[in-house]
Coordinates of C-alpha atoms and ligand atoms in Angstrom, one line a residue:
X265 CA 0.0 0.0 0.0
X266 CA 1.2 3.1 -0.9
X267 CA 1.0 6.5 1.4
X268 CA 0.4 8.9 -1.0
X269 CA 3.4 10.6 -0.2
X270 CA 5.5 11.4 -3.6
X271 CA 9.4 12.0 -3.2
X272 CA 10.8 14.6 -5.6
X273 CA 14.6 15.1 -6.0
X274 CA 16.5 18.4 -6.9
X275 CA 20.1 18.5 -8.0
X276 CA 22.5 21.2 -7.8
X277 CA 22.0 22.5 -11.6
X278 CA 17.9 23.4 -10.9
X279 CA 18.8 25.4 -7.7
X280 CA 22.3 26.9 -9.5
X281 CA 21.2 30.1 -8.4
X282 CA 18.2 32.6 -7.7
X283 CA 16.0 32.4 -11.1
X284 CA 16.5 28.0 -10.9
X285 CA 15.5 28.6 -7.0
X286 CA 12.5 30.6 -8.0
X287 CA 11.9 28.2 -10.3
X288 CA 11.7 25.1 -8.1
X289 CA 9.0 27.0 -6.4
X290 CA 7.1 27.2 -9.3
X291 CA 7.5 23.3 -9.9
X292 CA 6.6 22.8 -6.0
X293 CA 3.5 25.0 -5.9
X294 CA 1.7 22.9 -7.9
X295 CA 1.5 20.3 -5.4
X296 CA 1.1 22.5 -2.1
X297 CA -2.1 19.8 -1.3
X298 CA -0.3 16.9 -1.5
X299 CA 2.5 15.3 0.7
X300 CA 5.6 15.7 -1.0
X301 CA 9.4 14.9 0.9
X302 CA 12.0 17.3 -1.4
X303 CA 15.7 16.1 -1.4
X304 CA 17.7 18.8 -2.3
X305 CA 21.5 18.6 -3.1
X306 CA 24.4 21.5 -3.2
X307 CA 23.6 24.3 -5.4
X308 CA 25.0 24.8 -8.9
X309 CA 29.2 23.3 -8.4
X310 CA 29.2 23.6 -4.6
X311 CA 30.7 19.9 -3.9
X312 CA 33.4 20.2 -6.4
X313 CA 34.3 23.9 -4.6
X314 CA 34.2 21.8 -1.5
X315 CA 36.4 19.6 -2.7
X316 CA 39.2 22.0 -3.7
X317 CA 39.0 23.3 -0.4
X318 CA 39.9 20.3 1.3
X319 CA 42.4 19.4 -1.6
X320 CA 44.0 23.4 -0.6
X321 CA 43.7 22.2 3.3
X322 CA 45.6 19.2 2.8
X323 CA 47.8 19.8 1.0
X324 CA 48.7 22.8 2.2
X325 CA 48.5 25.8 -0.4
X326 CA 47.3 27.9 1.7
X327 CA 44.3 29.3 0.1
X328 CA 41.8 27.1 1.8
X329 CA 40.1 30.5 3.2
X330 CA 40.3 32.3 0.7
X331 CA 38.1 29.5 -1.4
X332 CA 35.8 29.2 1.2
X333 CA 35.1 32.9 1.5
X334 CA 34.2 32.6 -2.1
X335 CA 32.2 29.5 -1.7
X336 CA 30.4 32.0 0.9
X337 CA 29.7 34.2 -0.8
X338 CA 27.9 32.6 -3.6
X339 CA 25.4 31.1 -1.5
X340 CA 24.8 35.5 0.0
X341 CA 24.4 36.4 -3.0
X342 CA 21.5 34.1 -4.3
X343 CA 20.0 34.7 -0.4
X344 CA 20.4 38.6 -1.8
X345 CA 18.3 38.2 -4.5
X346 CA 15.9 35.9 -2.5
X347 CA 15.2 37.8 0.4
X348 CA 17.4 41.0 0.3
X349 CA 19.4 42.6 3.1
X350 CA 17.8 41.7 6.4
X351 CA 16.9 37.4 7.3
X352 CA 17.9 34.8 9.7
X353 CA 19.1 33.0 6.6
X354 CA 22.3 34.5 7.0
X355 CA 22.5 33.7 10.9
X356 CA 22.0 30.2 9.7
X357 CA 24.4 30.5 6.7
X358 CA 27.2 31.2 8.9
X359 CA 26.4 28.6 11.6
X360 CA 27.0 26.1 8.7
X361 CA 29.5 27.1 6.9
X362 CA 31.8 27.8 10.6
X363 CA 31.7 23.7 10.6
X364 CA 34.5 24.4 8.0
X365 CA 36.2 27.1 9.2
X366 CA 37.0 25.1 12.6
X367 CA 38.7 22.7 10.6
X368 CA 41.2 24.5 8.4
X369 CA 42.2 26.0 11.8
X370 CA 43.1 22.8 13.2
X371 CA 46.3 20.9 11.9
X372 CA 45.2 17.8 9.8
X373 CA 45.1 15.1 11.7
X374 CA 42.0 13.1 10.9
X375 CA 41.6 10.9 8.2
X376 CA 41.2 12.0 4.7
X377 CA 37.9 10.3 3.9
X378 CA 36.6 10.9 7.4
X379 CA 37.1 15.1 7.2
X380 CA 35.6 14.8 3.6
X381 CA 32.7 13.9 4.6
X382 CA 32.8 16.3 7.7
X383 CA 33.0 19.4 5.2
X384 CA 31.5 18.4 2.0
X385 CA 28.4 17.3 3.9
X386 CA 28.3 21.3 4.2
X387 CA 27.1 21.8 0.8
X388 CA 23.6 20.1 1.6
X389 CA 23.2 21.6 4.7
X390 CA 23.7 25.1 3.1
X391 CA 21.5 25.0 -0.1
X392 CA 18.4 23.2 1.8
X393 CA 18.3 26.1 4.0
X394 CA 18.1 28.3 1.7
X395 CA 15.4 26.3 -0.9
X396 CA 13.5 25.9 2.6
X397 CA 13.9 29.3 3.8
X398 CA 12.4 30.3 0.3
X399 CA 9.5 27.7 0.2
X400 CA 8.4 29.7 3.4
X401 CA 9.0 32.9 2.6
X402 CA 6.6 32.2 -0.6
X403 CA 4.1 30.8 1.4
X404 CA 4.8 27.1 1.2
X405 CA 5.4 25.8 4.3
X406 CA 8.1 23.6 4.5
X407 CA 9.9 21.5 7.5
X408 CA 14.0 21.6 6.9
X409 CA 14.3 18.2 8.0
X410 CA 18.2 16.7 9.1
X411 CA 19.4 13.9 7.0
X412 CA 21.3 12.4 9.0
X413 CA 19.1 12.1 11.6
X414 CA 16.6 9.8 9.2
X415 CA 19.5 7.9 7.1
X416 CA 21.9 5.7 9.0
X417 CA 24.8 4.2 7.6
X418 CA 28.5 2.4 8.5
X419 CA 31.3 4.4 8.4
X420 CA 32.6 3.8 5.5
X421 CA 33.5 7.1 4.6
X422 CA 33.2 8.8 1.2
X423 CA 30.4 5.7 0.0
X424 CA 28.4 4.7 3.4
X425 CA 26.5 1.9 3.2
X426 CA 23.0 2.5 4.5
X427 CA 21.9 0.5 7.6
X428 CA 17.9 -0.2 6.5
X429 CA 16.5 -1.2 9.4
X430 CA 17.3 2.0 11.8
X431 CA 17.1 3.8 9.0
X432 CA 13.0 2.9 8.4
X433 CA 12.6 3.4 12.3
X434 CA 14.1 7.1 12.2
X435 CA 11.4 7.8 9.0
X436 CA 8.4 6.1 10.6
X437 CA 9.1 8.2 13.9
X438 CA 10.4 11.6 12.5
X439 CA 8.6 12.2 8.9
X440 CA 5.6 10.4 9.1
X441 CA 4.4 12.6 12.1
X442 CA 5.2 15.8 10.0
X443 CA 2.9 14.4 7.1
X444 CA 0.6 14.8 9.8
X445 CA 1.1 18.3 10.1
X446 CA 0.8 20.9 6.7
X447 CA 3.5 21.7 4.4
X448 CA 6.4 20.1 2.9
X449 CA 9.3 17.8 4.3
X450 CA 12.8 18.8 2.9
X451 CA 16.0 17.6 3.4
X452 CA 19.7 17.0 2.0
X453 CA 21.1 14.4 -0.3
X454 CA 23.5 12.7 -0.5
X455 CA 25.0 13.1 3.4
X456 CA 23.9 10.8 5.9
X457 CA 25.1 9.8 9.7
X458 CA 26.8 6.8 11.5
X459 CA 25.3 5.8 14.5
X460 CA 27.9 8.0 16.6
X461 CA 26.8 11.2 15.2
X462 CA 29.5 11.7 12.5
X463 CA 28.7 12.7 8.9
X464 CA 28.8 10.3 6.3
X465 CA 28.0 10.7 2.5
X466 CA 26.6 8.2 0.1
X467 CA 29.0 8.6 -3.0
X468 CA 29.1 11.6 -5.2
X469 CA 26.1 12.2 -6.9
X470 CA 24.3 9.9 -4.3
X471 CA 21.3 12.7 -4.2
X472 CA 19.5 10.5 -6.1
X473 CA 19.8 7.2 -4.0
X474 CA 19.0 9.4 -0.9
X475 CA 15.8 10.1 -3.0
X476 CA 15.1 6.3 -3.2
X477 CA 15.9 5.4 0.2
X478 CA 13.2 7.8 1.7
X479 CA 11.0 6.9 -1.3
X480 CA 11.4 2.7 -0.1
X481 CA 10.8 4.2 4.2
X482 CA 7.7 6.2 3.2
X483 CA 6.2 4.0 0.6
X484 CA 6.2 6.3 -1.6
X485 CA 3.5 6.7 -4.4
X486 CA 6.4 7.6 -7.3
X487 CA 9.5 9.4 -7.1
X488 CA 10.7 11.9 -9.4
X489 CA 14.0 13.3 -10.5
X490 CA 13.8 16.5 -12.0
X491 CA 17.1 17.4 -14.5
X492 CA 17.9 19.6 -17.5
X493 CA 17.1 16.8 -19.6
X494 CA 13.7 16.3 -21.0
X495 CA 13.8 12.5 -19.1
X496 CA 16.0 9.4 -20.1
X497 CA 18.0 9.7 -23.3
X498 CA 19.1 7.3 -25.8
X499 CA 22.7 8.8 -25.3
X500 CA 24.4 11.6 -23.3
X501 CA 23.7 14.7 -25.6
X502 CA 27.2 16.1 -24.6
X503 CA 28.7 13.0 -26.1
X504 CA 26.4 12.4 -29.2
X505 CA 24.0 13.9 -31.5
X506 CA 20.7 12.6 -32.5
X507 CA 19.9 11.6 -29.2
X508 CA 15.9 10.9 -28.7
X509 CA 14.0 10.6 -25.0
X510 CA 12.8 7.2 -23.9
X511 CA 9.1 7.4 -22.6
X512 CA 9.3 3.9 -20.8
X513 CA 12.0 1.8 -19.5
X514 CA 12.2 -1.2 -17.2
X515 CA 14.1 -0.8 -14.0
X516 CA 16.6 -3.6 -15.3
X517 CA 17.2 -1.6 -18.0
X518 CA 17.6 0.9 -16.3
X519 CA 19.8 -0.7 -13.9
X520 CA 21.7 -1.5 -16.7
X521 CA 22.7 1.4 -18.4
X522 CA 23.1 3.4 -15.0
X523 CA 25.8 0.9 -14.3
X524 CA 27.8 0.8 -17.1
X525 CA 27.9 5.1 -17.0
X526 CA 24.6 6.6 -18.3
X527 CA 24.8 9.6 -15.9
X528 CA 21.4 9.9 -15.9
X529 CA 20.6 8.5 -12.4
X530 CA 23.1 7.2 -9.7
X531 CA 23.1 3.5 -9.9
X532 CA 22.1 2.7 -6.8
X533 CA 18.6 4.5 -7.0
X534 CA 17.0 1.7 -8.6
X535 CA 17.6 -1.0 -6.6
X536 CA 15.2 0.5 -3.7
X537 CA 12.4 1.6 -6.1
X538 CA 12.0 -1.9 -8.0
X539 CA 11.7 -3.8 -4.5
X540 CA 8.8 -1.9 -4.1
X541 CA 7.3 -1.3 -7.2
X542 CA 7.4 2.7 -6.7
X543 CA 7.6 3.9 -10.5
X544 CA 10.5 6.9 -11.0
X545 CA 9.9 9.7 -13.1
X546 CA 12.8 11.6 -14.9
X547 CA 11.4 15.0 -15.9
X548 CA 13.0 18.1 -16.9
X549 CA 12.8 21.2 -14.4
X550 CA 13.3 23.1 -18.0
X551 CA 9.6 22.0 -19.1
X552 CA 8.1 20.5 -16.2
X553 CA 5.0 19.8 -18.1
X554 CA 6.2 17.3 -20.5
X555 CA 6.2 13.9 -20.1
X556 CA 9.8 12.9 -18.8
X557 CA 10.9 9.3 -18.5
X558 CA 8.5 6.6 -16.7
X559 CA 10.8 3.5 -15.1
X560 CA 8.7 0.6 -13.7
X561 CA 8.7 -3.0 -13.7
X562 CA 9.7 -5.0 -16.4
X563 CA 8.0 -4.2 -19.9
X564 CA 7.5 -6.2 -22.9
X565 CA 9.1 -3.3 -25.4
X566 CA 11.3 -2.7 -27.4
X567 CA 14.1 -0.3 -27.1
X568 CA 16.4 1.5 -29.3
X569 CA 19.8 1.7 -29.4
X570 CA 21.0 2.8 -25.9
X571 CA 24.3 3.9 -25.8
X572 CA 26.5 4.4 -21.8
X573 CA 30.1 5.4 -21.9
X574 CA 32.0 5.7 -18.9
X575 CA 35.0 7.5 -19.2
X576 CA 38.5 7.0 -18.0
X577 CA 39.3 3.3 -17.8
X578 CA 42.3 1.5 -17.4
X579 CA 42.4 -2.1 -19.2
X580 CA 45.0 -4.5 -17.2
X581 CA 46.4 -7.0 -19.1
X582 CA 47.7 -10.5 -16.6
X583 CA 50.0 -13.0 -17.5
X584 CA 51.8 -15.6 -15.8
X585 CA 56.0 -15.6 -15.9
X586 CA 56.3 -18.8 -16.1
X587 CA 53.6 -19.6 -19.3
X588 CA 51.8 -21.5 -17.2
X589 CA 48.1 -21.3 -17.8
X590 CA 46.5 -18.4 -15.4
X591 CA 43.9 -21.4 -14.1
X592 CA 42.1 -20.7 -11.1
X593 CA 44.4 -20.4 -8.2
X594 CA 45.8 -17.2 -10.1
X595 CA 42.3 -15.9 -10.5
X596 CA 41.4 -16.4 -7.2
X597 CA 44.5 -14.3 -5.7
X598 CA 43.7 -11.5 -8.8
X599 CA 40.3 -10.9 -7.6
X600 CA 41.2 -10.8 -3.8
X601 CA 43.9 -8.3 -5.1
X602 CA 41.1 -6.4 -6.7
X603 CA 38.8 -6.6 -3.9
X604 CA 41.5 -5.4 -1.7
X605 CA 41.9 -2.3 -3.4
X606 CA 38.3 -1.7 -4.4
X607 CA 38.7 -1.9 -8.1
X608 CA 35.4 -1.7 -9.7
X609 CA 35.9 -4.5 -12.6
X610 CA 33.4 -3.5 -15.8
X611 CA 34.4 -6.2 -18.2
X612 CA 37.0 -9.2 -18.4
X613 CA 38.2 -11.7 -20.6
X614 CA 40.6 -14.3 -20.4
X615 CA 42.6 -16.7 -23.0
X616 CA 44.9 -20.1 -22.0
X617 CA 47.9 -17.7 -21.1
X618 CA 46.1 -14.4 -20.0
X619 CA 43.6 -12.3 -18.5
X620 CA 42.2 -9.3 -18.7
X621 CA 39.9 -7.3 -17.1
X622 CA 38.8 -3.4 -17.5
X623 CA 38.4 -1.1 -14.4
X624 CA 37.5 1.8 -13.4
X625 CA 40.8 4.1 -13.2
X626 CA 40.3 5.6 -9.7
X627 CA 43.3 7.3 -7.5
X628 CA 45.8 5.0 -7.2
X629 CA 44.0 1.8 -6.9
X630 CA 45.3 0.8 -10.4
X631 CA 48.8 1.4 -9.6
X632 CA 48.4 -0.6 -6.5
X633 CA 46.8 -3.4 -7.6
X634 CA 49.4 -3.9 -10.2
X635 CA 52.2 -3.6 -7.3
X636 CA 50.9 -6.6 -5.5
X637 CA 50.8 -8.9 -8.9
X638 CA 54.3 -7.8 -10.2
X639 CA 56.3 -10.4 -8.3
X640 CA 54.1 -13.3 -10.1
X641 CA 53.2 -12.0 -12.7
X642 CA 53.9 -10.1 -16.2
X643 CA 51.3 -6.7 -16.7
X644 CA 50.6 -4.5 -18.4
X645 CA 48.4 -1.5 -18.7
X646 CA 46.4 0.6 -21.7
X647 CA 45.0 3.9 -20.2
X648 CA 42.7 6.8 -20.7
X649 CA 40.5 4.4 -22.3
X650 CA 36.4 4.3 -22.4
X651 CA 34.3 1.7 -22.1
X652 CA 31.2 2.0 -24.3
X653 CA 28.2 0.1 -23.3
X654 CA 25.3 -0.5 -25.8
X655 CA 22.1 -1.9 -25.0
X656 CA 19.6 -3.3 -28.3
X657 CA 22.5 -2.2 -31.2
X658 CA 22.0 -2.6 -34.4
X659 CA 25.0 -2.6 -37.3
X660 CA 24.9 1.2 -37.7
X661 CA 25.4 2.4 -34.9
X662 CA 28.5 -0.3 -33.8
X663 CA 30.2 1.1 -36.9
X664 CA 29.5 4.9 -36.0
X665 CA 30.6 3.9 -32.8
X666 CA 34.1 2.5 -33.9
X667 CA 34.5 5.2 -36.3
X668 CA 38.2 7.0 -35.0
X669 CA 39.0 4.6 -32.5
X670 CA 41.0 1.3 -31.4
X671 CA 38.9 -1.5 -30.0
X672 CA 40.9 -3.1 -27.4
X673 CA 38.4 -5.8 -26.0
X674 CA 35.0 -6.3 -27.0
X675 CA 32.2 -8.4 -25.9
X676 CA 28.5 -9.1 -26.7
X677 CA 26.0 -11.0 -24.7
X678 CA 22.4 -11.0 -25.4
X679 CA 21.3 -7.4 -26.2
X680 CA 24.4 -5.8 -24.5
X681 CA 27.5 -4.9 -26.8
X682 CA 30.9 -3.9 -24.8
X683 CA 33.7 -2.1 -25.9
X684 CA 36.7 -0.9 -24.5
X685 CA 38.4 1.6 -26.7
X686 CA 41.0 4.3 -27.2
X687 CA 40.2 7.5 -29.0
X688 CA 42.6 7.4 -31.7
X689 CA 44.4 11.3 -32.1
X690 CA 42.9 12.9 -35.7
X691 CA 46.7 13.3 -37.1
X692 CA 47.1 9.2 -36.7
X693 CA 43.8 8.7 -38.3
X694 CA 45.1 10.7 -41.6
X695 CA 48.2 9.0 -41.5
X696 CA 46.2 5.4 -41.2
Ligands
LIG85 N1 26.2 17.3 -4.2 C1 26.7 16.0 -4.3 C2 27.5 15.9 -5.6 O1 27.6 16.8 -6.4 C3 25.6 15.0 -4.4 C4 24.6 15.1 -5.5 O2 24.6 16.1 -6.2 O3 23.8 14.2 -5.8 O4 28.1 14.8 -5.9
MG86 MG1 25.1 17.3 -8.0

């Protein structure tokens, strides 16, 4: 049974500054009788900002105030234009972002993941005060509800893993009541708490799964993402042309392409929706009238070519010294290698002699992975390479795809085509 309540996510590009802000409340207005929970992430290129002030911090550049003043002042200047001169927003503005400030004066001494999440998190807190301060000030009333007070999760820093069960305790005894009451619920994405009060976050871009966790807790009737894209495409239109919308997908599909790098929805939103049934709208805060993308349960359609390309891969290439066969004793100590050092493997192959798997080429996991197999083994490594997923392809667009660059590996099973390639540089081309 559903509760009526619908769960409607905002990312940081439709709250990017005043007009987008104003514009949400447009969106939102149109639902002021219904129940609606509003997850909300960091305005316009807040996390990244974060980011380089933590990157200035530790490593010591010495600008980490200076970046944050900037970051700062930002976020004033949309409240300017929201509610001028004179508001408590700014009160609550600075009580957020001093959470920071009493870092950078401290020498480092936590962990790097740990103070991440500490002053990232800040991002969220900021911009949902302000989207809630404005839903009031326009006469929607809205409760700025605490994250991390409803989603519990280990502490595994930087990509938490959400504890369910306390989780679905802390929505059934702190949102349901407010449903009770008038007005909105709002609250941050992506951030979230361990169970001794320290700030956790879910992943980058993990707005989106927050959305789905509250949308499993509440039973929620749908749940919508709202983008700058009219819904689901067939491609990413910064990567190809002649893109079209999708109007229906399944959630395995969807699960799918998300996977494999369609940037469209984090991965992990899926999951929660499909154990539930509760369909996910993708719908463009641009035109908020058209029809966007409907994901539900398994559908008897058929698709078009869907391409996903996830970008900077790193293909590892395994063989034994000796020319013995890499049998299974050497693939079990390659994956506990790559478990240890939390490579995410996309694709793999192997022949009598070797093996090879694609993974995504994250800090220095690569490096150290291939550190622990150089004693046994010959590698060797291809980088700066994407992997390009296609779901239902048809002849045409494999060869468009290939067009300009080197296959390295390629793989087809079922409906799903898999390539890793390198772009090949335009002057090689001509000479080719
Ligand atoms: N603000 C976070 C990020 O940019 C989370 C999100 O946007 O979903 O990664
Ligand atoms: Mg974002």
């Amino acid at each position: 049974m559903n509760s009526n309540i619908k769960v409607f996510k905002f990312g940081g590009a439709s709250i990017k500054d005043a007009p987008a802000i104003k514009n949400v409340g447009q969106i939102v207005q149109k639902y002021s009788e219904e129940k609606l929970a509003i997850v909300v992430s960091a305005m316009g290129k807040t996390t990244n900002a974060l980011e380089a002030i933590l990157q200035a911090y530790a490593s010591k550049t010495g600008d980490a105030f200076e970046l944050l003043n900037q970051v700062k002042q930002q976020h004033y200047e949309v409240c300017k234009e929201l509610f001028g001169e004179a508001h408590e927003i700014y009160d609550l503005l600075n009580d957020t972002f001093v959470e920071i400030e009493w870092i950078l004066e401290e020498e480092m001494q936590d962990e790097y993941d740990y103070l991440y999440d500490q002053m990232i998190s800040v991002g969220e807190l900021a911009s949902t005060k302000i989207v809630a301060a404005y839903f009031n000030h326009i006469g929607l009333p809205t409760h700025w509800t605490d994250a991390r007070d409803l989603i519990l999760t280990d502490n595994t820093y930087r990509s938490a893993n959400v504890q369910w069960t306390e989780t679905q305790e802390n929505c059934n005894r702190l949102i349901k009541p407010l449903f009770e009451q008038e007005g909105f619920v709002l609250t941050q994405g992506f951030i979230a708490s361990t169970s001794e009060n320290f700030t956790t976050t879910l992943g980058r871009e993990g707005s989106d799964y927050t959305a789905a966790i509250l949308s499993y807790c509440l039973d929620a009737e749908y749940m919508a993402i709202w983008k700058d894209v009219p819904g689901v495409l067939t491609a990413d239109p910064r990567l190809f042309e002649n893109v079209t919308k999708i109007d229906r997908l399944s959630y395995r599909e969807a699960i799918e392409m998300t996977y494999y790098g369609a940037k469209v929805i984090h991965p992990k939103t899926i999951k929660p929706l499909q154990n539930k049934s509760i369909p996910l709208f993708v719908k463009s805060f641009i035109e908020p009238n058209g029809s966007g993308t409907q994901i539900t349960a398994n559908l008897d359609e058929n698709y078009p070519p869907m391409v996903a390309v996830e970008k900077n891969q790193a293909l590892i290439h395994i063989s034994t010294l000796d020319f013995s066969f890499v049998a299974e004793p050497h693939l079990k100590f390659i994956f506990e290698q790559a478990t240890k050092q939390r490579l995410r493997i996309n694709m793999m192959q192997n022949t009598a002699i070797s093996f090879s798997i694609c993974v995504n080429d994250v800090d220095d996991r690569v490096a150290n992975f291939v550190q622990q197999l150089q004693e046994n083994y010959a590698v060797n490594i291809d980088k700066d390479l994407e992997l390009i997923t296609v779901r239902y392809a048809n002849k045409t667009i494999l060869n468009q795809l290939r067009t300009d660059k080197m296959l390295l590996l390629e793989n087809k099973i079922r409906n799903t085509v898999q390539m890793v390639v390198k772009n090949v540089p335009i002057l090689e081309r001509i000479d080719a």
